[in-house]
XYZ file of C-alpha atoms in Angstrom:
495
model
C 0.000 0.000 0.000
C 2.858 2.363 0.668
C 5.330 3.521 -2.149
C 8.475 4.939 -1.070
C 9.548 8.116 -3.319
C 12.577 9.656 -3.506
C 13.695 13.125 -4.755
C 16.098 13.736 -7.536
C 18.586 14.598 -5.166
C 18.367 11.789 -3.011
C 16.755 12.319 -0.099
C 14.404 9.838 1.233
C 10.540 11.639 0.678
C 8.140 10.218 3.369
C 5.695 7.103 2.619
C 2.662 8.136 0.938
C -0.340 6.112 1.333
C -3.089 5.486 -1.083
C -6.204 6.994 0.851
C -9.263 4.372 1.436
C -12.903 4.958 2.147
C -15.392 8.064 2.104
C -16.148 11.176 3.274
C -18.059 9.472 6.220
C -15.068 6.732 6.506
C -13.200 6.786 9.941
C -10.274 8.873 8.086
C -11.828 11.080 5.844
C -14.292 12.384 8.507
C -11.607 13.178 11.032
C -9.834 14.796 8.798
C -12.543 17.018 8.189
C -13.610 17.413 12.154
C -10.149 19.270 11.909
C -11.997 22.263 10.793
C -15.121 21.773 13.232
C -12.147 22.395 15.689
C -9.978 24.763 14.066
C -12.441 27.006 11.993
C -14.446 28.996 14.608
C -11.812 30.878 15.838
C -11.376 32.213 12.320
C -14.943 32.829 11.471
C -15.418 34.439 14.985
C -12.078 36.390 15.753
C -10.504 36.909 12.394
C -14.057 37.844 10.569
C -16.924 38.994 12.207
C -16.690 39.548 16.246
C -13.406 40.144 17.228
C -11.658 42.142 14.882
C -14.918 44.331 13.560
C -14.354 44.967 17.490
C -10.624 45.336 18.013
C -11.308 48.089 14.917
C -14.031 50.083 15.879
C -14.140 50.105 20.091
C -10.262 50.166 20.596
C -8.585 51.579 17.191
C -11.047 53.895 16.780
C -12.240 54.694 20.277
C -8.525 55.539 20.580
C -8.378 57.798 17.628
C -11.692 59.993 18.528
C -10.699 59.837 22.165
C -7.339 61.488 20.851
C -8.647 64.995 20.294
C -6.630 64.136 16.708
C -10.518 64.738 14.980
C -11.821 67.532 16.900
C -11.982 69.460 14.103
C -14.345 67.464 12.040
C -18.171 66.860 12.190
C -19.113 64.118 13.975
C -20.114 62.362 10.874
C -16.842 62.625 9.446
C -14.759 61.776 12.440
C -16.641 58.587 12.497
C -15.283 58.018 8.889
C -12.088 58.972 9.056
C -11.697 57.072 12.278
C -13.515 53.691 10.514
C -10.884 54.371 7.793
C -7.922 54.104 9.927
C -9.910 51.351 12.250
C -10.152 49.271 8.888
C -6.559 50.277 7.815
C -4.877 48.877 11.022
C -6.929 45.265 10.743
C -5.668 45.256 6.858
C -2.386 46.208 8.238
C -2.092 43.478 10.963
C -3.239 40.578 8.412
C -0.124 42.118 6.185
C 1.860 41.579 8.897
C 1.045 38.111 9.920
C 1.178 37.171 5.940
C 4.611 38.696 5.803
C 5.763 35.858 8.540
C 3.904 33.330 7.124
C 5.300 33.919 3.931
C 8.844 33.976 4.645
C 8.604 30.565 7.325
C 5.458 28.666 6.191
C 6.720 27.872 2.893
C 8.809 24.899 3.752
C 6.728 23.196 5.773
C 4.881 21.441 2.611
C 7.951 19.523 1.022
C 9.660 19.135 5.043
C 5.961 16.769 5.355
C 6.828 15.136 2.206
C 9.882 13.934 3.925
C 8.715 12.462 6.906
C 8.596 14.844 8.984
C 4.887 14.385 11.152
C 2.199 16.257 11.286
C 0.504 16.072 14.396
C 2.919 17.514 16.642
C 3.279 20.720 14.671
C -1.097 20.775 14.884
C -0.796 20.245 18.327
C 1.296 22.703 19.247
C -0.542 25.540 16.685
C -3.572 24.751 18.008
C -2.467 24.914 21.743
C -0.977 27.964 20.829
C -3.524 29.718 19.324
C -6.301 28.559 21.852
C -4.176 30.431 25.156
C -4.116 33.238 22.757
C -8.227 33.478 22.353
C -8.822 33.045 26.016
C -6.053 35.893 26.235
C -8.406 38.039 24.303
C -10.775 38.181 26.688
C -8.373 40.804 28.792
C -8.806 43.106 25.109
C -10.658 45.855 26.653
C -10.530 49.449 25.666
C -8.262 51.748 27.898
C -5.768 51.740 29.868
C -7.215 48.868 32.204
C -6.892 46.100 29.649
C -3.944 44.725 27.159
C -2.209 47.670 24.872
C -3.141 47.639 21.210
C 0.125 46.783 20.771
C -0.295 43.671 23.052
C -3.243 42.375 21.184
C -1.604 43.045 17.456
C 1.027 41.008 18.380
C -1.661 38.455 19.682
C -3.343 38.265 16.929
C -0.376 38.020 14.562
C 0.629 34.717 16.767
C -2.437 32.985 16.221
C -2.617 34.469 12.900
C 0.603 32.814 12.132
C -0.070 29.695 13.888
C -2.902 29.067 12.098
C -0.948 29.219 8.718
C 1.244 26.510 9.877
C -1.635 24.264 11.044
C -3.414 25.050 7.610
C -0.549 23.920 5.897
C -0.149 20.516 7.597
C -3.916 20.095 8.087
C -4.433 20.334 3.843
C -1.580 18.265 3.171
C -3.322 15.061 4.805
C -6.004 15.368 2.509
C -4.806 13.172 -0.261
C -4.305 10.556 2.736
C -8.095 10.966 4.114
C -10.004 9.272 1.523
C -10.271 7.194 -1.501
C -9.362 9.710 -4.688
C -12.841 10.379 -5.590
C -14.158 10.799 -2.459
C -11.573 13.973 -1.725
C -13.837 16.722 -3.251
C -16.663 15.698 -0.786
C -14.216 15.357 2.222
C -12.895 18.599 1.498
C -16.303 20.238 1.131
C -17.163 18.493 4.386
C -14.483 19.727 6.765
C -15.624 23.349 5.430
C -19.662 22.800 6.374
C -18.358 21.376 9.561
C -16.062 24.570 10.180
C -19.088 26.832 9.538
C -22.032 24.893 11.125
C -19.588 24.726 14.700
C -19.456 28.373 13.732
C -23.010 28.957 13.074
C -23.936 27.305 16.981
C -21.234 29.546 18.992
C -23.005 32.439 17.063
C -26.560 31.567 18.326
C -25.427 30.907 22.049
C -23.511 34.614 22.033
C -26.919 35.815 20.576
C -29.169 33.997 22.634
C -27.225 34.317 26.142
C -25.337 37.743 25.537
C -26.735 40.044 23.359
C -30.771 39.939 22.492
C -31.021 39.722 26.878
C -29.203 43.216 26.698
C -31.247 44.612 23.623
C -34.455 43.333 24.370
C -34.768 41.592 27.648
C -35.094 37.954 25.466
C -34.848 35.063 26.041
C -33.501 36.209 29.371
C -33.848 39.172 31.712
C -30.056 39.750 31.775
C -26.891 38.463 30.109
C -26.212 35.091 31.336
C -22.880 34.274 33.331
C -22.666 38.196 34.171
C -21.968 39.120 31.462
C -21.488 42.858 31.451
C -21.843 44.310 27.788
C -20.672 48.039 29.346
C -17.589 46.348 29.540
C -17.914 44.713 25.994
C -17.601 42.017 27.550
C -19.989 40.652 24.934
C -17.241 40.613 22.176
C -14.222 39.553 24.466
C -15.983 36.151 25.527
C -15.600 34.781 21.820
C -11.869 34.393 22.631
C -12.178 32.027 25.279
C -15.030 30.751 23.611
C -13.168 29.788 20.591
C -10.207 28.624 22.567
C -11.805 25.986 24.533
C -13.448 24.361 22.201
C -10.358 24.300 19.885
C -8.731 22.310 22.967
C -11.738 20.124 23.906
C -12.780 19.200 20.545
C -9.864 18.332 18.727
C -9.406 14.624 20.184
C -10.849 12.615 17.231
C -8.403 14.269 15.096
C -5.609 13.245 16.691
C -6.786 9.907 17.059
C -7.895 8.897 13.523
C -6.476 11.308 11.374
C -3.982 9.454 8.875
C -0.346 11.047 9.249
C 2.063 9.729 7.146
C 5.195 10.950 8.798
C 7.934 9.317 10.391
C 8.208 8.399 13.838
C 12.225 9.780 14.742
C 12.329 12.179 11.616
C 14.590 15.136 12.614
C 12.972 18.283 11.874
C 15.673 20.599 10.874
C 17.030 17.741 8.238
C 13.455 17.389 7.072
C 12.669 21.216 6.422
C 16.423 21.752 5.283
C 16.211 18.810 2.695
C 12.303 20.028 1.857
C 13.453 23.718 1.299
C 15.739 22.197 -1.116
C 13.342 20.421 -2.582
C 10.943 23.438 -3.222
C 13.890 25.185 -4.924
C 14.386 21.926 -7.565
C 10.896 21.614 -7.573
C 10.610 25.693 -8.913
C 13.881 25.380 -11.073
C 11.817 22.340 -13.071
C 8.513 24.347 -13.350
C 8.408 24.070 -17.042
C 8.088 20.230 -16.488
C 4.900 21.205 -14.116
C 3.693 23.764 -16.173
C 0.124 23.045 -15.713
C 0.446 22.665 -11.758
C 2.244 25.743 -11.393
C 0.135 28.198 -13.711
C -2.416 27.184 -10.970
C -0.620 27.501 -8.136
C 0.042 30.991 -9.173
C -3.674 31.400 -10.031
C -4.550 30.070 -6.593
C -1.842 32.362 -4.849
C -3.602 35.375 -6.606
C -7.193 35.049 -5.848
C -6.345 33.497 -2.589
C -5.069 36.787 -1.519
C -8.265 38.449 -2.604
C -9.973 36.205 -0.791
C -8.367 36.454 2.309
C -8.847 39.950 2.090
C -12.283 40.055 1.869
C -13.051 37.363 4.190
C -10.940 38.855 7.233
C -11.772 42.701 6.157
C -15.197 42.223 5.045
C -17.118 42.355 8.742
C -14.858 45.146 9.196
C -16.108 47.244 6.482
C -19.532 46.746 7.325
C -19.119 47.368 10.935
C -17.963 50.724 10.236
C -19.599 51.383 6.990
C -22.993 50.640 7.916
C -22.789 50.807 11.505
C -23.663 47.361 12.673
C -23.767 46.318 16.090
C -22.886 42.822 17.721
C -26.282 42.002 17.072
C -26.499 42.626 13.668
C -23.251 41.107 13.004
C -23.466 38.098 14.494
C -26.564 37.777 13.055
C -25.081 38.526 9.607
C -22.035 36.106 10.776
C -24.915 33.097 11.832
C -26.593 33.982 7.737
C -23.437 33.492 6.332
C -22.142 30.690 8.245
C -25.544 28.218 7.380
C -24.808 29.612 3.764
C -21.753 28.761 4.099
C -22.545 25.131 5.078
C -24.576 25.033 2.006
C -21.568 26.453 0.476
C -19.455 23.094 1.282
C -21.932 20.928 -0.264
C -22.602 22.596 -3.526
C -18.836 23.000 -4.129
C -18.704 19.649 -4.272
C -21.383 19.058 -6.103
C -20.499 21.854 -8.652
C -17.062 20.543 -9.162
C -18.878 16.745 -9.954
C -20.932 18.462 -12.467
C -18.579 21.083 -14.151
C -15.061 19.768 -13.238
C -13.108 22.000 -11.085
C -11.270 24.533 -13.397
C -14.807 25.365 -14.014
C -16.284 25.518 -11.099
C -13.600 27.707 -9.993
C -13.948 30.119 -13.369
C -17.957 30.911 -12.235
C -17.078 30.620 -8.461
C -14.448 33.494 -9.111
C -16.639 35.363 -11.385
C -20.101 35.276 -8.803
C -17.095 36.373 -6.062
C -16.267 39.462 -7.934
C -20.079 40.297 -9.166
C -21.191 39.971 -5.628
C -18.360 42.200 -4.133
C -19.417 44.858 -5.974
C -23.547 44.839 -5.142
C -21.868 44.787 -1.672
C -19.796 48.038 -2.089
C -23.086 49.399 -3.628
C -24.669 49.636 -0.438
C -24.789 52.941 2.189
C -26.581 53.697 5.045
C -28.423 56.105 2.632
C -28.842 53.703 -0.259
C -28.192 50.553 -2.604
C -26.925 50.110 -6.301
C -24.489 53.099 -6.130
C -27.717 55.479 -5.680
C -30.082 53.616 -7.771
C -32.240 52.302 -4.878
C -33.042 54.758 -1.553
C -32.804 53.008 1.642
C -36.423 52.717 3.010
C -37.542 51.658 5.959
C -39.174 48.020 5.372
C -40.732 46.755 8.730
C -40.613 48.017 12.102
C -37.699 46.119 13.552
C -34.750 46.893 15.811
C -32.214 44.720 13.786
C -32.475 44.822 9.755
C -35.112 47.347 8.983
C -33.950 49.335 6.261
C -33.962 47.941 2.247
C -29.900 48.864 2.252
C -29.554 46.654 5.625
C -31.690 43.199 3.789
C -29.702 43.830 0.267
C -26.239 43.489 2.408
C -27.887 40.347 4.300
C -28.589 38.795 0.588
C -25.083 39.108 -0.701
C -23.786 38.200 2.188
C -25.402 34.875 1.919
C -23.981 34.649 -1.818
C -20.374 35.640 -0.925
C -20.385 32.620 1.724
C -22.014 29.920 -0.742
C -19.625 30.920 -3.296
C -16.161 31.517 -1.270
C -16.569 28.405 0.725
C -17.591 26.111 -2.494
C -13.949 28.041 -3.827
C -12.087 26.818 -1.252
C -13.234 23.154 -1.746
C -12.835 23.329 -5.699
C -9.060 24.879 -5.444
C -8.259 21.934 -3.122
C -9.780 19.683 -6.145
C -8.391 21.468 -8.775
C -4.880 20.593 -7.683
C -5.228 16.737 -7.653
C -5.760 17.239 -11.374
C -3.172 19.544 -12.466
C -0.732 17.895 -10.072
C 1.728 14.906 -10.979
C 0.549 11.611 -9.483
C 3.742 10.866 -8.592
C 4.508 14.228 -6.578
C 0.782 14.836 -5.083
C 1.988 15.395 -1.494
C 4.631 17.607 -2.370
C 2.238 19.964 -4.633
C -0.537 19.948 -1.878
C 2.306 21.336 0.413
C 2.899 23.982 -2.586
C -0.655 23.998 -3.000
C -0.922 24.815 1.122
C 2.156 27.304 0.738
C 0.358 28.860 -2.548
C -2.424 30.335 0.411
C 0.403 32.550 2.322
C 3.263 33.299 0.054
C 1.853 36.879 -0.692
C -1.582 36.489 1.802
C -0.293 40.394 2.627
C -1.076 41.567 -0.752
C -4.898 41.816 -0.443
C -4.946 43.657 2.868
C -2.011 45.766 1.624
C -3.692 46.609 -1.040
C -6.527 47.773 0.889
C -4.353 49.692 3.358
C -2.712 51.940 0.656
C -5.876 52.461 -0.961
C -7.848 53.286 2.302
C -5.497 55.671 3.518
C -4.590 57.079 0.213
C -8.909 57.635 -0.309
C -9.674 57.821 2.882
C -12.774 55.850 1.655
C -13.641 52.484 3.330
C -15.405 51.881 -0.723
C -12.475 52.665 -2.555
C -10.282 50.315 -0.203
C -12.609 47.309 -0.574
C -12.671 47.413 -3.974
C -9.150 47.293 -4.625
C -9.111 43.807 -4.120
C -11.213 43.399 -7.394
C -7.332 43.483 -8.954
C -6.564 40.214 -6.802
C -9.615 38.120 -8.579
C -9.042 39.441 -11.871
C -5.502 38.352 -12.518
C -6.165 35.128 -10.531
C -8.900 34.552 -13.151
C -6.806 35.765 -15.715
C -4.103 33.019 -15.312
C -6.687 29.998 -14.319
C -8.329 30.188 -17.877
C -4.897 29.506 -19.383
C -4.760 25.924 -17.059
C -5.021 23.057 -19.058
C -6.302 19.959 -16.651
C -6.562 16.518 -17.404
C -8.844 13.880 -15.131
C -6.956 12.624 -11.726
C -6.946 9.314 -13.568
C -4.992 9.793 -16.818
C -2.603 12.277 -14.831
C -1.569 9.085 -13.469
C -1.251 7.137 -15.719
């Protein structure tokens, strides 16, 4: 069952095993349980509670508190200080992408020779749970951590998280049976986001409708104290506990197919020499590469507008916790769905396709999203009325964000899946593992370029609009180079 490879130089590349069963299989399902695990600290600290947060009460609490806007109206101190809120999460992502990019990228081919998995997960994941419950001591002023303090938090996990990502997505090929890989892939994502989805409804349920409304209960449960924002800070801990307490049944069935022994500094010394033979014969990979540079492109775009998006809307439109975490709960079932019909879409179309109208729906939908204001939708074409007397989600510009929202997480989620298929047919049969690492690597050589991108044009507009859209570029060149891929079925690749 096992095939021993070596590289032209060599050195002994770890055992790669033929993967068996389904997504449901013992394997397969573990592997995807990964993201059940991993994934709601993302979707809750990186997207849509913490950071929308960290950039509006603390970045830009600081600035007005400052006296630096006196000067202004009050309606455009609130923008300029969104601006530079928005700026500093775009520029804290850069950062973190700048040390993933220079460490992470020879993890991949170190893997490929036998250097294990799980230990590295472990200690990521350990890592990056202390660092949630941390957050929960992120409060505004002097009495809680320095901005400084929780930057440099972040970036950790941020980090962290890289390295787990690429270790966790080069165990795919090992999960499952070959055909069953596009479903196990899609699974581990509608996992990620339905885990997501249910910490979302209990910090609705027991934090913030009992503050709003007085529902279900009188009073925040657990003493909660939402003066104190207390309300955002208890998705750290949140997040990090369940990271630790649920991450068991990866550990025990997962399939890692390093060596027991293998020293790490001759595995990621030998693997970063690997990489570089691997580059220098690109020409004999041309396929694999031209997507591997696709995928690097729009990966960056879509990093950008996954971890800047709830951001953005925070500010732009002035949403609450309430009406982001119920936007983040929309998009999170959506994105369940999301898991699924990548799948399916890639059975039906074959993944360079799926990808080509998964990329084009992305950029389409990015733009009815900038269309929207406080004041109207479209770019002017629709007022925003008032459509039913509610507290959350009344107004015609608030329910147009809500539907694209929905899209953007059916659509970036079924992405994600169809990239990871794409690469089992553009990649060598023979060298699988080796491109997945690439493949993983691919995700965080140049990760800083979308929320650069939207730095520089924030600051240089001083429009939140003008900022987000910049990362329109990223999708269009990654489209750009995808439609020159040729890709042949996993089968006859190899044969």
């Amino acid at each position: 069952m096992a095939q021993a490879i070596v590289d032209a130089g060599g050195g002994n590349l770890a055992h790669t095993h033929k993967g068996e069963g389904g997504a449901l299989g013992k394997t397969g399902f573990s592997w995807a349980w990964f993201e059940a695990a991993r994934n709601p600290y993302y979707i809750l600290i990186v997207i849509y509670v913490f950071a929308p947060y960290f950039a509006r009460d603390i970045v830009g609490a600081d600035i007005l508190a400052s006296g630096k806007l006196d000067g202004l109206s009050p309606e455009e101190a609130r923008r300029v200080a969104g601006a530079e809120g928005q700026a500093m999460v775009a520029n804290l992502s850069k950062t973190a992408g700048y040390i993933a990019a220079l460490t992470a990228p020879f993890l991949g081919a170190a893997f490929d020779r036998g250097l294990r998995r799980k230990p590295l997960i472990f200690f990521c994941l350990s890592l990056i749970s202390l660092v949630g419950i941390s957050l929960w001591w992120a409060i505004p002023g002097p009495a809680g951590l320095s901005t400084g303090a929780i930057m440099s938090l972040l970036i950790i996990a941020y980090v962290c998280y890289s390295y787990s990502e690429v270790a966790h997505n080069s165990m795919l090929p090992d999960a499952a049976r070959l055909d069953a890989l596009p479903a196990v892939s899609g699974l581990g994502l509608a996992l990620g986001n339905g885990m997501a989805t249910l910490m979302f409804v209990a910090i609705v349920f027991m934090f913030a409708l009992p503050e709003v409304l007085g529902w279900p209960f009188s009073a925040p449960l657990f003493g909660i104290d939402p003066a104190q924002y207390e309300q955002f800070r208890i998705a750290g801990p949140i997040c990090g506990v369940w990271m630790l307490a649920s991450m068991i049944p990866f550990f025990l069935y997962a399939r890692d197919t390093g060596v027991r022994g293998t020293s790490p500094v001759r595995a990621i010394r030998e693997g970063a020499q690997g990489v570089v033979r691997t580059i220098r014969q690109a020409a004999h990979h041309r396929e694999a590469f031209k997507f591997l540079i696709a995928r690097t492109i729009y990966a960056d775009g879509m990093f950008a507008l996954l971890t800047i998006g709830a951001v953005y809307v925070s500010l732009f439109l002035g949403w609450g916790l309430i009406e982001l975490t119920i936007y983040a709960i929309w998009a999170s079932a959506w994105g369940v769905a999301g898991g699924i019909f990548g799948g399916w879409l890639d059975q039906r179309l074959g993944p360079k396709n799926a990808l080509i109208v998964e990329i084009a729906a992305i950029v389409l939908i990015l733009f009815l999203g900038l269309s929207v204001t406080r004041d109207s939708a479209f770019f002017g074409l629709v007022p925003n009325v008032k459509v039913w007397d509610a507290p959350f989600f009344s107004g015609s510009s608030d329910l147009i964000y809500l539907f694209q929202g929905a899209l953007i997480a059916i659509f970036a989620t079924a992405n994600i899946s169809s990239s990871r298929s794409m690469l089992i047919h553009v990649a060598p049969a023979h060298m699988r593992g080796e491109f997945f690492g690439l493949f993983a690597i691919a995700g965080t050589v140049t990760v800083w370029l979308g929320p650069l991108l939207i730095e520089q044009f924030t600051r240089w507009s001083g429009d939140q609009r003008i900022g987000m859209s910049a990362i329109a570029l990223l999708f269009f060149l990654g489209l750009a180079v995808l439609l020159t891929v040729k890709s042949d079925p996993p089968a006859r690749r190899a044969a």
